[in-house]
GROMACS .gro file of C-alpha atoms in nm:
model
  259
    1MET     CA    1   3.310  -0.178   0.240
    2LYS     CA    2   3.177  -0.413   0.011
    3ILE     CA    3   2.781  -0.463  -0.113
    4ILE     CA    4   2.676  -0.821  -0.104
    5THR     CA    5   2.506  -0.983  -0.449
    6ALA     CA    6   2.147  -1.151  -0.405
    7SER     CA    7   2.151  -1.525  -0.422
    8ALA     CA    8   1.944  -1.727  -0.657
    9ALA     CA    9   1.737  -1.859  -0.387
   10ILE     CA   10   1.553  -1.521  -0.314
   11SER     CA   11   1.587  -1.483  -0.732
   12ALA     CA   12   1.392  -1.793  -0.731
   13ALA     CA   13   1.134  -1.754  -0.492
   14ILE     CA   14   1.040  -1.434  -0.600
   15ALA     CA   15   0.992  -1.520  -0.947
   16SER     CA   16   0.708  -1.799  -0.866
   17VAL     CA   17   0.537  -1.500  -0.727
   18ILE     CA   18   0.528  -1.204  -0.947
   19VAL     CA   19   0.549  -1.097  -1.302
   20ASP     CA   20   0.914  -1.062  -1.442
   21ALA     CA   21   1.085  -0.987  -1.111
   22GLY     CA   22   1.414  -1.054  -1.007
   23HIS     CA   23   1.685  -0.921  -0.763
   24ASN     CA   24   2.070  -0.867  -0.902
   25SER     CA   25   2.380  -0.662  -0.723
   26ARG     CA   26   2.223  -0.347  -0.773
   27ASN     CA   27   2.138  -0.097  -0.479
   28LEU     CA   28   1.985   0.218  -0.561
   29ILE     CA   29   1.815   0.515  -0.464
   30LEU     CA   30   1.708   0.709  -0.805
   31GLY     CA   31   1.632   1.028  -0.853
   32GLY     CA   32   1.692   1.142  -0.493
   33ASP     CA   33   1.828   1.421  -0.296
   34VAL     CA   34   2.111   1.424  -0.049
   35VAL     CA   35   1.904   1.474   0.277
   36PRO     CA   36   2.042   1.727   0.505
   37ILE     CA   37   2.312   1.628   0.771
   38GLY     CA   38   2.220   1.526   1.084
   39THR     CA   39   1.857   1.417   0.978
   40LYS     CA   40   1.739   1.060   0.921
   41ARG     CA   41   1.978   0.909   1.165
   42TYR     CA   42   1.773   0.651   1.233
   43THR     CA   43   1.868   0.498   0.907
   44ALA     CA   44   2.123   0.226   0.974
   45MET     CA   45   2.394   0.040   0.729
   46ILE     CA   46   2.399  -0.327   0.841
   47PHE     CA   47   2.709  -0.536   0.790
   48ASP     CA   48   2.814  -0.872   0.802
   49PRO     CA   49   3.123  -1.067   0.959
   50ASN     CA   50   3.325  -0.955   0.640
   51GLU     CA   51   3.218  -0.588   0.671
   52GLU     CA   52   3.027  -0.631   0.387
   53LEU     CA   53   2.736  -0.377   0.360
   54ILE     CA   54   2.447  -0.628   0.335
   55CYS     CA   55   2.132  -0.389   0.353
   56SER     CA   56   1.988  -0.107   0.551
   57GLY     CA   57   1.727  -0.131   0.812
   58VAL     CA   58   1.573   0.141   1.096
   59LEU     CA   59   1.594   0.215   1.457
   60ILE     CA   60   1.240   0.164   1.637
   61SER     CA   61   1.385   0.180   2.015
   62SER     CA   62   1.712   0.261   2.212
   63LEU     CA   63   1.731  -0.108   2.159
   64HIS     CA   64   1.581  -0.244   1.818
   65LEU     CA   65   1.601  -0.194   1.449
   66VAL     CA   66   1.345  -0.362   1.179
   67THR     CA   67   1.489  -0.472   0.850
   68THR     CA   68   1.359  -0.778   0.627
   69ALA     CA   69   1.394  -1.098   0.694
   70TRP     CA   70   1.593  -1.201   0.399
   71CYS     CA   71   1.826  -0.919   0.496
   72ALA     CA   72   1.851  -1.069   0.805
   73GLY     CA   73   1.960  -1.437   0.609
   74SER     CA   74   1.644  -1.631   0.676
   75ASP     CA   75   1.742  -1.829   0.306
   76ARG     CA   76   2.140  -1.803   0.331
   77ASN     CA   77   2.283  -1.940   0.644
   78ASP     CA   78   2.674  -1.842   0.505
   79LYS     CA   79   2.579  -1.480   0.597
   80THR     CA   80   2.518  -1.376   0.970
   81LEU     CA   81   2.438  -1.009   1.030
   82THR     CA   82   2.708  -0.881   1.313
   83THR     CA   83   2.699  -0.504   1.331
   84VAL     CA   84   2.518  -0.216   1.296
   85THR     CA   85   2.614   0.172   1.207
   86LEU     CA   86   2.373   0.437   1.306
   87GLY     CA   87   2.353   0.840   1.273
   88ALA     CA   88   2.563   0.826   0.944
   89HIS     CA   89   2.569   1.077   0.693
   90TYR     CA   90   2.837   0.993   0.475
   91ARG     CA   91   2.834   0.602   0.358
   92ASN     CA   92   3.191   0.584   0.529
   93ASP     CA   93   3.149   0.777   0.855
   94THR     CA   94   3.185   0.585   1.159
   95GLY     CA   95   2.826   0.687   1.322
   96GLU     CA   96   2.729   0.525   1.619
   97HIS     CA   97   2.865   0.176   1.628
   98HIS     CA   98   2.653  -0.166   1.747
   99ASN     CA   99   2.681  -0.498   1.773
  100ILE     CA  100   2.406  -0.734   1.688
  101VAL     CA  101   2.277  -0.955   1.991
  102LYS     CA  102   1.967  -1.136   1.846
  103VAL     CA  103   1.754  -1.171   1.555
  104GLN     CA  104   1.396  -1.249   1.506
  105TYR     CA  105   1.201  -1.331   1.219
  106HIS     CA  106   0.843  -1.282   1.190
  107PRO     CA  107   0.630  -1.571   1.337
  108GLU     CA  108   0.437  -1.570   0.963
  109PHE     CA  109   0.721  -1.481   0.724
  110SER     CA  110   0.720  -1.698   0.400
  111ASN     CA  111   1.034  -1.805   0.235
  112GLU     CA  112   0.828  -1.873  -0.067
  113THR     CA  113   0.585  -1.602  -0.072
  114PHE     CA  114   0.797  -1.334   0.134
  115SER     CA  115   0.488  -1.261   0.310
  116HIS     CA  116   0.567  -1.074   0.628
  117ASP     CA  117   0.918  -0.993   0.528
  118PHE     CA  118   0.996  -0.853   0.871
  119ALA     CA  119   1.323  -0.929   1.089
  120LEU     CA  120   1.406  -0.785   1.443
  121LEU     CA  121   1.734  -0.688   1.540
  122THR     CA  122   1.821  -0.658   1.911
  123LEU     CA  123   2.154  -0.454   1.963
  124ASP     CA  124   2.420  -0.471   2.269
  125SER     CA  125   2.377  -0.124   2.363
  126ALA     CA  126   2.135   0.152   2.397
  127SER     CA  127   2.175   0.368   2.105
  128ALA     CA  128   2.161   0.761   2.185
  129ILE     CA  129   1.956   0.850   1.895
  130THR     CA  130   1.607   0.903   1.897
  131PRO     CA  131   1.418   0.616   1.678
  132ILE     CA  132   1.151   0.666   1.448
  133LYS     CA  133   0.773   0.605   1.538
  134LEU     CA  134   0.606   0.302   1.444
  135PRO     CA  135   0.249   0.314   1.283
  136LYS     CA  136  -0.097   0.228   1.372
  137SER     CA  137  -0.198  -0.142   1.314
  138ASP     CA  138  -0.485  -0.033   1.125
  139ASP     CA  139  -0.333   0.103   0.815
  140SER     CA  140  -0.414   0.479   0.923
  141ASP     CA  141  -0.073   0.590   0.886
  142ILE     CA  142  -0.025   0.431   0.512
  143THR     CA  143  -0.355   0.561   0.230
  144TYR     CA  144  -0.375   0.578  -0.101
  145GLY     CA  145  -0.135   0.869  -0.246
  146LEU     CA  146   0.027   0.907   0.048
  147VAL     CA  147   0.397   1.063  -0.040
  148THR     CA  148   0.633   0.888   0.172
  149LYS     CA  149   1.022   0.953   0.149
  150VAL     CA  150   1.241   0.629   0.065
  151VAL     CA  151   1.590   0.687   0.205
  152GLY     CA  152   1.960   0.491   0.138
  153TRP     CA  153   2.317   0.529   0.032
  154GLY     CA  154   2.246   0.328  -0.326
  155GLU     CA  155   2.328   0.395  -0.656
  156THR     CA  156   2.199   0.704  -0.808
  157SER     CA  157   2.129   0.604  -1.173
  158PHE     CA  158   2.065   0.297  -1.330
  159PRO     CA  159   2.219   0.038  -1.473
  160ASP     CA  160   2.575   0.184  -1.427
  161GLY     CA  161   2.576   0.435  -1.150
  162GLU     CA  162   2.775   0.462  -0.852
  163LEU     CA  163   2.721   0.412  -0.503
  164SER     CA  164   2.636   0.760  -0.326
  165ASP     CA  165   2.839   0.902  -0.060
  166GLU     CA  166   2.600   1.064   0.103
  167LEU     CA  167   2.244   0.963   0.273
  168ARG     CA  168   1.994   1.034  -0.014
  169GLY     CA  169   1.594   1.020  -0.015
  170VAL     CA  170   1.308   1.043  -0.297
  171ASN     CA  171   0.965   1.053  -0.241
  172VAL     CA  172   0.777   0.790  -0.357
  173SER     CA  173   0.382   0.751  -0.341
  174VAL     CA  174   0.153   0.444  -0.231
  175TRP     CA  175  -0.088   0.274  -0.455
  176THR     CA  176  -0.370   0.094  -0.347
  177ASN     CA  177  -0.351  -0.257  -0.351
  178ASP     CA  178  -0.591  -0.361  -0.664
  179GLU     CA  179  -0.363  -0.122  -0.870
  180CYS     CA  180  -0.015  -0.314  -0.731
  181ALA     CA  181  -0.197  -0.648  -0.792
  182ARG     CA  182  -0.201  -0.525  -1.151
  183ILE     CA  183   0.190  -0.579  -1.133
  184PHE     CA  184   0.252  -0.840  -0.888
  185GLN     CA  185   0.093  -1.164  -0.896
  186ASP     CA  186  -0.080  -1.303  -0.602
  187LEU     CA  187  -0.020  -1.009  -0.371
  188GLU     CA  188  -0.005  -1.073  -0.033
  189GLN     CA  189  -0.156  -0.832   0.173
  190SER     CA  190   0.155  -0.737   0.395
  191TYR     CA  191   0.303  -0.555   0.127
  192VAL     CA  192   0.253  -0.213  -0.008
  193CYS     CA  193   0.358  -0.090  -0.338
  194ALA     CA  194   0.483   0.254  -0.356
  195GLY     CA  195   0.682   0.488  -0.672
  196GLY     CA  196   0.643   0.432  -1.048
  197THR     CA  197   0.748   0.786  -1.116
  198PRO     CA  198   0.999   0.773  -1.402
  199GLY     CA  199   1.379   0.756  -1.287
  200LYS     CA  200   1.282   0.803  -0.885
  201GLY     CA  201   1.301   0.545  -0.621
  202ALA     CA  202   1.453   0.236  -0.483
  203CYS     CA  203   1.588  -0.083  -0.662
  204HIS     CA  204   1.715  -0.412  -0.655
  205ASN     CA  205   1.929  -0.521  -0.349
  206ASP     CA  206   1.837  -0.212  -0.131
  207TYR     CA  207   1.630  -0.447   0.085
  208GLY     CA  208   1.560  -0.325   0.435
  209SER     CA  209   1.584   0.076   0.338
  210PRO     CA  210   1.241   0.229   0.507
  211ILE     CA  211   0.997   0.447   0.374
  212ILE     CA  212   0.913   0.693   0.627
  213LYS     CA  213   0.561   0.940   0.665
  214GLU     CA  214   0.709   1.247   0.760
  215SER     CA  215   0.607   1.481   1.039
  216ALA     CA  216   0.525   1.868   0.987
  217LEU     CA  217   0.594   1.862   1.328
  218GLY     CA  218   0.972   1.764   1.304
  219GLU     CA  219   1.169   1.428   1.257
  220SER     CA  220   1.119   1.308   1.579
  221GLU     CA  221   0.755   1.262   1.499
  222ASP     CA  222   0.850   1.037   1.158
  223ILE     CA  223   0.635   0.698   1.111
  224VAL     CA  224   0.802   0.422   0.892
  225VAL     CA  225   0.530   0.268   0.702
  226GLY     CA  226   0.702   0.011   0.487
  227LEU     CA  227   1.078  -0.159   0.418
  228HIS     CA  228   1.187  -0.209   0.060
  229SER     CA  229   1.124  -0.553  -0.058
  230ILE     CA  230   1.128  -0.612  -0.419
  231SER     CA  231   1.145  -0.399  -0.742
  232ILE     CA  232   1.115  -0.483  -1.108
  233LYS     CA  233   1.204  -0.203  -1.332
  234CYS     CA  234   1.411   0.048  -1.140
  235GLY     CA  235   1.258   0.370  -1.212
  236ALA     CA  236   1.064   0.252  -1.499
  237ALA     CA  237   0.711   0.453  -1.504
  238GLY     CA  238   0.443   0.290  -1.351
  239GLU     CA  239   0.665   0.000  -1.206
  240PRO     CA  240   0.639   0.052  -0.840
  241SER     CA  241   0.856  -0.127  -0.588
  242LEU     CA  242   0.699  -0.315  -0.315
  243TYR     CA  243   0.746  -0.255   0.036
  244SER     CA  244   0.676  -0.475   0.353
  245ARG     CA  245   0.382  -0.305   0.490
  246MET     CA  246   0.493  -0.199   0.827
  247SER     CA  247   0.096  -0.225   0.990
  248ALA     CA  248   0.114  -0.604   0.914
  249GLY     CA  249   0.408  -0.669   1.152
  250VAL     CA  250   0.346  -0.360   1.418
  251ASP     CA  251   0.169  -0.580   1.667
  252TRP     CA  252   0.422  -0.884   1.667
  253ILE     CA  253   0.680  -0.598   1.668
  254ARG     CA  254   0.528  -0.412   1.980
  255LYS     CA  255   0.516  -0.750   2.170
  256GLU     CA  256   0.872  -0.802   2.130
  257ILE     CA  257   0.991  -0.482   2.211
  258GLY     CA  258   0.752  -0.419   2.486
  259VAL     CA  259   0.609  -0.093   2.391
   0.00000   0.00000   0.00000
């Protein structure tokens, strides 16, 4: 499987709204640990017809995944998402395999500002994996200082790391929007910042990786609170990543999936 590089189109669009930011072919979970085998099975690898690993997503019902709109091909018509692997721990595991039969973009998604960067994917058959829970729409599930976990199979160092063979996770803390606005110009309220600890976090092209509010009651009660969208300086002190705030899209998602 190959990792696809980001397009010039998204780089240009993001550069118009953030300071010194860009995308490249890096796909990173920096400074994290391997998650225990059999956990975070709701995390998805998403592929195109050439079996290129495009990005990540997360299972939110037996038939639906959520990822970012850019991941789903909103600005690059030459790529079509076709398949999903769920329940894999190792990057080359077969896991639970599904075809994608429908892709929907949030109606307020913008290719210029990347506001409401959400896409809903419908699977061809029901998954046997327990989906992650959706957040409330009032932001009560994502508060300042909350320690969340971002998970993925990306590179483990920057700039010359190798892809992880195993699913890894790293803790990242949520910022206030005022703090975030000092890094990102014209911050859209559908975003949230998290991270900024030296050597830890998600990075360029790790689109769609979920940030998770883990539950003390067990993984079946975990809540997805964001999806990785933009990073600037990977693992640099005081440089957070930008995530699509799930509470900004959850009412639309619930309406579409009927829950």
